[in-house]
Amino acid sequence: MSSPATTESMLSATASTILSSRCFWVVAAAIAIGLLPMIFSDSYWQTNLIVCAVNVLLAIGLDFVLGYAGQLNLGQSAFYGIGAYTSTLLITQLGVAFWIAFTCGVLLAGLAGIFLSIFAVRLRGHYLAIASLGFAVITYQVLLNWISLTQGPLGIYGIAPPPALTIPGLPSIAFSNLANLFYLTGGFALLTYILLDQLVHSPIGETLTAIREDEVSAASLGIDCQKWKVFAFAVSSAVAGAAGCFYASFVGTLVPDAFFITESFSILAMVIVGGMGTLIGPVVGAILLTVLPELLRGVGDLRLIVYGVSITLVVLFMPGGIVQAMRLIAARLRRRFADMPADTKS
């Protein structure tokens, strides 16, 4: 018969295994997505929930190319805008169905990422950052000055939300309702996270990590580094394009300023603050840096100082990001608990 200490140790190990299971956290995230609109029932916070979901898409997309492939891409705002404008113009100018336009927006953003990576794939570090930033500037200028197509600074208005989902025998689901739109956007963000999580835990993820750690050594092992960097750029930009499609249908208005280069730096901050190369970290960073300014809105312009100081402190004292810091704390607590005498535990 096992002793109480042994039983407690077994229960602790079982609990630790469950909490470390990716499946457990996916189910927990799905439950949270289902409950959040019920908890935050007012339109203000439901709007912020949708913005959180869009920012999560942008952050995990950037983390795939930055955190795993090691490519410093500062052009994420460009792919974000390409997806938004492509889907919107197809719907408003050509009458294309929403989901077909959505697919085209994602594909065109992915192709733009491939186009950029073909020219920038030989660059590294700050050279790549400057090249991708230049691409973002060019894209912004095109959106701003091609008035006959994009309406330039005048913007495009009256963009309809996704069409209602009709299931036989059930009431139709209208996405003009903010809660339903959050379910759609949040659900898509969760599915995208699952897909990227599968990729980074597969041989593809190991290949990208090898390139990030030492490109020369990876090439000596027979890895085609250029091909895999192009792949990472394509996936990252396609995810950003999907975020842009949802953004346009959610806001109902498109202006080029929404895709200015500062947006790229905001997305980068989400990845760094959350924890680069962890995938779950950018999710935490995106939610935190979306909600924090809203919570600080009551202090007026002082919120910008608090916001900036908070980010600075995280970068200075938690260079691995919030998630990596939490993992370090959890590991220390587990070691301390394991070193405790059995009678103390009981």
CSV table of N, CA, C and O in Angstrom, one decimal, residues 30 32-34 36-37 46 49-54 56-57 91 98-99 102 160-167 173-193 242-243 245-250:
chain,number,residue,atom,x,y,z
A,30,ALA,N,-10.6,27.2,-25.9
A,30,ALA,CA,-11.9,27.1,-26.6
A,30,ALA,C,-13.0,27.4,-25.6
A,30,ALA,O,-14.0,28.1,-26.0
A,32,ALA,N,-12.7,29.4,-23.0
A,32,ALA,CA,-12.6,30.8,-22.7
A,32,ALA,C,-13.2,31.6,-23.8
A,32,ALA,O,-13.9,32.6,-23.6
A,33,ILE,N,-13.0,31.2,-25.1
A,33,ILE,CA,-13.6,31.9,-26.2
A,33,ILE,C,-15.1,31.9,-26.1
A,33,ILE,O,-15.8,32.8,-26.4
A,34,GLY,N,-15.6,30.7,-25.7
A,34,GLY,CA,-17.1,30.6,-25.6
A,34,GLY,C,-17.7,31.4,-24.5
A,34,GLY,O,-18.8,31.9,-24.6
A,36,LEU,N,-16.2,34.3,-22.8
A,36,LEU,CA,-15.8,35.7,-22.7
A,36,LEU,C,-16.9,36.6,-23.2
A,36,LEU,O,-17.2,37.6,-22.5
A,37,PRO,N,-17.6,36.4,-24.3
A,37,PRO,CA,-18.7,37.3,-24.7
A,37,PRO,C,-19.8,37.3,-23.7
A,37,PRO,O,-20.6,38.3,-23.6
A,46,GLN,N,-16.7,43.8,-26.0
A,46,GLN,CA,-16.8,42.8,-27.0
A,46,GLN,C,-16.0,43.3,-28.3
A,46,GLN,O,-15.4,42.5,-29.0
A,49,LEU,N,-12.5,42.5,-27.5
A,49,LEU,CA,-12.2,41.1,-27.6
A,49,LEU,C,-11.9,40.7,-29.1
A,49,LEU,O,-11.0,39.9,-29.4
A,50,ILE,N,-12.6,41.3,-30.0
A,50,ILE,CA,-12.4,41.1,-31.4
A,50,ILE,C,-11.0,41.6,-31.8
A,50,ILE,O,-10.2,41.0,-32.6
A,51,VAL,N,-10.7,42.8,-31.3
A,51,VAL,CA,-9.3,43.4,-31.6
A,51,VAL,C,-8.2,42.5,-31.0
A,51,VAL,O,-7.2,42.3,-31.7
A,52,CYS,N,-8.5,41.9,-29.8
A,52,CYS,CA,-7.5,40.9,-29.3
A,52,CYS,C,-7.3,39.8,-30.2
A,52,CYS,O,-6.2,39.3,-30.4
A,53,ALA,N,-8.4,39.2,-30.7
A,53,ALA,CA,-8.3,38.1,-31.6
A,53,ALA,C,-7.5,38.4,-32.9
A,53,ALA,O,-6.7,37.6,-33.4
A,54,VAL,N,-7.8,39.6,-33.5
A,54,VAL,CA,-7.0,40.0,-34.7
A,54,VAL,C,-5.6,40.2,-34.3
A,54,VAL,O,-4.7,39.8,-35.1
A,56,VAL,N,-3.9,38.7,-32.0
A,56,VAL,CA,-3.3,37.4,-31.8
A,56,VAL,C,-2.9,36.8,-33.1
A,56,VAL,O,-1.8,36.2,-33.2
A,57,LEU,N,-3.7,36.9,-34.1
A,57,LEU,CA,-3.3,36.4,-35.4
A,57,LEU,C,-2.1,37.1,-35.9
A,57,LEU,O,-1.1,36.4,-36.4
A,91,ILE,N,-14.9,42.4,-52.7
A,91,ILE,CA,-16.4,42.4,-52.3
A,91,ILE,C,-17.1,43.6,-52.8
A,91,ILE,O,-18.2,43.5,-53.4
A,98,PHE,N,-17.9,36.8,-49.7
A,98,PHE,CA,-16.9,37.1,-48.6
A,98,PHE,C,-15.9,36.0,-48.5
A,98,PHE,O,-14.7,36.4,-48.5
A,99,TRP,N,-16.2,34.8,-48.4
A,99,TRP,CA,-15.2,33.7,-48.1
A,99,TRP,C,-14.3,33.5,-49.3
A,99,TRP,O,-13.1,33.1,-49.1
A,102,PHE,N,-12.0,36.4,-49.0
A,102,PHE,CA,-11.2,36.2,-47.8
A,102,PHE,C,-10.0,35.3,-48.3
A,102,PHE,O,-8.8,35.5,-47.9
A,160,ALA,N,-19.4,45.6,-45.3
A,160,ALA,CA,-20.3,44.7,-44.6
A,160,ALA,C,-19.6,43.6,-43.8
A,160,ALA,O,-18.5,43.2,-44.2
A,161,PRO,N,-20.1,43.2,-42.7
A,161,PRO,CA,-19.6,42.0,-42.0
A,161,PRO,C,-19.7,40.7,-42.8
A,161,PRO,O,-20.4,40.7,-43.8
A,162,PRO,N,-19.1,39.7,-42.3
A,162,PRO,CA,-19.3,38.4,-43.0
A,162,PRO,C,-20.7,38.0,-43.1
A,162,PRO,O,-21.5,38.4,-42.2
A,163,PRO,N,-21.2,37.3,-44.2
A,163,PRO,CA,-22.6,37.0,-44.3
A,163,PRO,C,-23.0,36.0,-43.2
A,163,PRO,O,-22.2,35.3,-42.7
A,164,ALA,N,-24.3,36.0,-42.9
A,164,ALA,CA,-24.8,35.2,-41.8
A,164,ALA,C,-24.6,33.7,-42.2
A,164,ALA,O,-24.7,33.3,-43.4
A,165,LEU,N,-24.3,32.9,-41.2
A,165,LEU,CA,-24.1,31.5,-41.4
A,165,LEU,C,-25.5,30.8,-41.1
A,165,LEU,O,-26.1,30.9,-40.0
A,166,THR,N,-25.9,30.1,-42.1
A,166,THR,CA,-27.2,29.4,-42.0
A,166,THR,C,-27.0,27.9,-42.0
A,166,THR,O,-26.4,27.3,-42.8
A,167,ILE,N,-27.5,27.3,-40.9
A,167,ILE,CA,-27.4,25.8,-40.7
A,167,ILE,C,-28.9,25.3,-40.7
A,167,ILE,O,-29.7,25.8,-39.9
A,173,ILE,N,-26.9,32.5,-37.9
A,173,ILE,CA,-25.9,33.2,-37.1
A,173,ILE,C,-25.4,34.5,-37.8
A,173,ILE,O,-24.7,34.4,-38.8
A,174,ALA,N,-25.9,35.6,-37.3
A,174,ALA,CA,-25.5,36.9,-37.9
A,174,ALA,C,-24.2,37.4,-37.3
A,174,ALA,O,-24.1,37.6,-36.1
A,175,PHE,N,-23.3,37.8,-38.2
A,175,PHE,CA,-22.0,38.3,-37.7
A,175,PHE,C,-22.0,39.8,-37.6
A,175,PHE,O,-20.9,40.4,-37.3
A,176,SER,N,-23.1,40.4,-37.8
A,176,SER,CA,-23.3,41.8,-37.4
A,176,SER,C,-23.3,41.9,-35.9
A,176,SER,O,-23.1,43.0,-35.3
A,177,ASN,N,-23.6,40.8,-35.2
A,177,ASN,CA,-23.6,40.7,-33.8
A,177,ASN,C,-22.2,40.6,-33.3
A,177,ASN,O,-21.4,39.7,-33.8
A,178,LEU,N,-21.7,41.5,-32.4
A,178,LEU,CA,-20.3,41.5,-32.0
A,178,LEU,C,-19.9,40.2,-31.3
A,178,LEU,O,-18.7,39.7,-31.6
A,179,ALA,N,-20.7,39.6,-30.6
A,179,ALA,CA,-20.4,38.3,-29.9
A,179,ALA,C,-20.1,37.2,-30.9
A,179,ALA,O,-19.2,36.5,-30.9
A,180,ASN,N,-21.0,37.1,-31.9
A,180,ASN,CA,-20.9,36.1,-33.0
A,180,ASN,C,-19.6,36.4,-33.8
A,180,ASN,O,-18.9,35.4,-34.2
A,181,LEU,N,-19.3,37.6,-34.1
A,181,LEU,CA,-18.1,38.0,-34.8
A,181,LEU,C,-16.9,37.6,-34.0
A,181,LEU,O,-15.9,37.2,-34.6
A,182,PHE,N,-16.9,37.8,-32.7
A,182,PHE,CA,-15.8,37.4,-31.9
A,182,PHE,C,-15.6,35.8,-31.9
A,182,PHE,O,-14.5,35.3,-32.0
A,183,TYR,N,-16.7,35.1,-31.9
A,183,TYR,CA,-16.6,33.7,-32.0
A,183,TYR,C,-16.0,33.2,-33.3
A,183,TYR,O,-15.1,32.3,-33.3
A,184,LEU,N,-16.3,33.9,-34.4
A,184,LEU,CA,-15.7,33.6,-35.7
A,184,LEU,C,-14.2,33.9,-35.7
A,184,LEU,O,-13.4,33.1,-36.0
A,185,THR,N,-13.9,35.2,-35.3
A,185,THR,CA,-12.5,35.6,-35.3
A,185,THR,C,-11.6,34.8,-34.3
A,185,THR,O,-10.5,34.4,-34.6
A,186,GLY,N,-12.2,34.7,-33.1
A,186,GLY,CA,-11.4,34.0,-32.1
A,186,GLY,C,-11.3,32.5,-32.4
A,186,GLY,O,-10.2,31.9,-32.2
A,187,GLY,N,-12.3,31.9,-33.0
A,187,GLY,CA,-12.2,30.5,-33.4
A,187,GLY,C,-11.2,30.3,-34.5
A,187,GLY,O,-10.4,29.3,-34.5
A,188,PHE,N,-11.2,31.2,-35.4
A,188,PHE,CA,-10.2,31.2,-36.5
A,188,PHE,C,-8.8,31.3,-35.9
A,188,PHE,O,-7.8,30.7,-36.4
A,189,ALA,N,-8.6,32.3,-35.0
A,189,ALA,CA,-7.3,32.5,-34.4
A,189,ALA,C,-6.8,31.2,-33.6
A,189,ALA,O,-5.7,30.8,-33.7
A,190,LEU,N,-7.8,30.5,-33.0
A,190,LEU,CA,-7.4,29.3,-32.3
A,190,LEU,C,-7.0,28.2,-33.2
A,190,LEU,O,-6.1,27.5,-33.0
A,191,LEU,N,-7.8,28.0,-34.4
A,191,LEU,CA,-7.4,27.0,-35.4
A,191,LEU,C,-6.1,27.3,-36.0
A,191,LEU,O,-5.3,26.4,-36.2
A,192,THR,N,-5.8,28.6,-36.2
A,192,THR,CA,-4.5,29.0,-36.8
A,192,THR,C,-3.4,28.7,-35.8
A,192,THR,O,-2.3,28.2,-36.2
A,193,TYR,N,-3.6,28.9,-34.5
A,193,TYR,CA,-2.6,28.6,-33.5
A,193,TYR,C,-2.4,27.1,-33.5
A,193,TYR,O,-1.2,26.7,-33.4
A,242,ALA,N,-5.0,37.2,-43.3
A,242,ALA,CA,-6.3,36.7,-42.7
A,242,ALA,C,-6.7,37.7,-41.7
A,242,ALA,O,-7.9,38.1,-41.6
A,243,ALA,N,-5.8,38.2,-40.8
A,243,ALA,CA,-6.1,39.2,-39.8
A,243,ALA,C,-6.7,40.4,-40.5
A,243,ALA,O,-7.6,41.1,-40.0
A,245,CYS,N,-8.3,40.7,-43.4
A,245,CYS,CA,-9.6,40.4,-43.9
A,245,CYS,C,-10.7,40.6,-42.7
A,245,CYS,O,-11.7,41.2,-42.9
A,246,PHE,N,-10.3,40.0,-41.6
A,246,PHE,CA,-11.3,40.1,-40.4
A,246,PHE,C,-11.4,41.6,-39.9
A,246,PHE,O,-12.4,42.0,-39.6
A,247,TYR,N,-10.2,42.3,-40.0
A,247,TYR,CA,-10.2,43.6,-39.5
A,247,TYR,C,-11.2,44.5,-40.4
A,247,TYR,O,-11.9,45.3,-39.8
A,248,ALA,N,-11.1,44.4,-41.7
A,248,ALA,CA,-11.9,45.2,-42.6
A,248,ALA,C,-13.4,44.9,-42.3
A,248,ALA,O,-14.2,45.8,-42.3
A,249,SER,N,-13.8,43.6,-42.2
A,249,SER,CA,-15.2,43.3,-42.0
A,249,SER,C,-15.7,43.7,-40.6
A,249,SER,O,-16.9,43.9,-40.4
A,250,PHE,N,-14.8,43.8,-39.7
A,250,PHE,CA,-15.1,44.2,-38.3
A,250,PHE,C,-15.3,45.7,-38.2
A,250,PHE,O,-16.3,46.2,-37.7
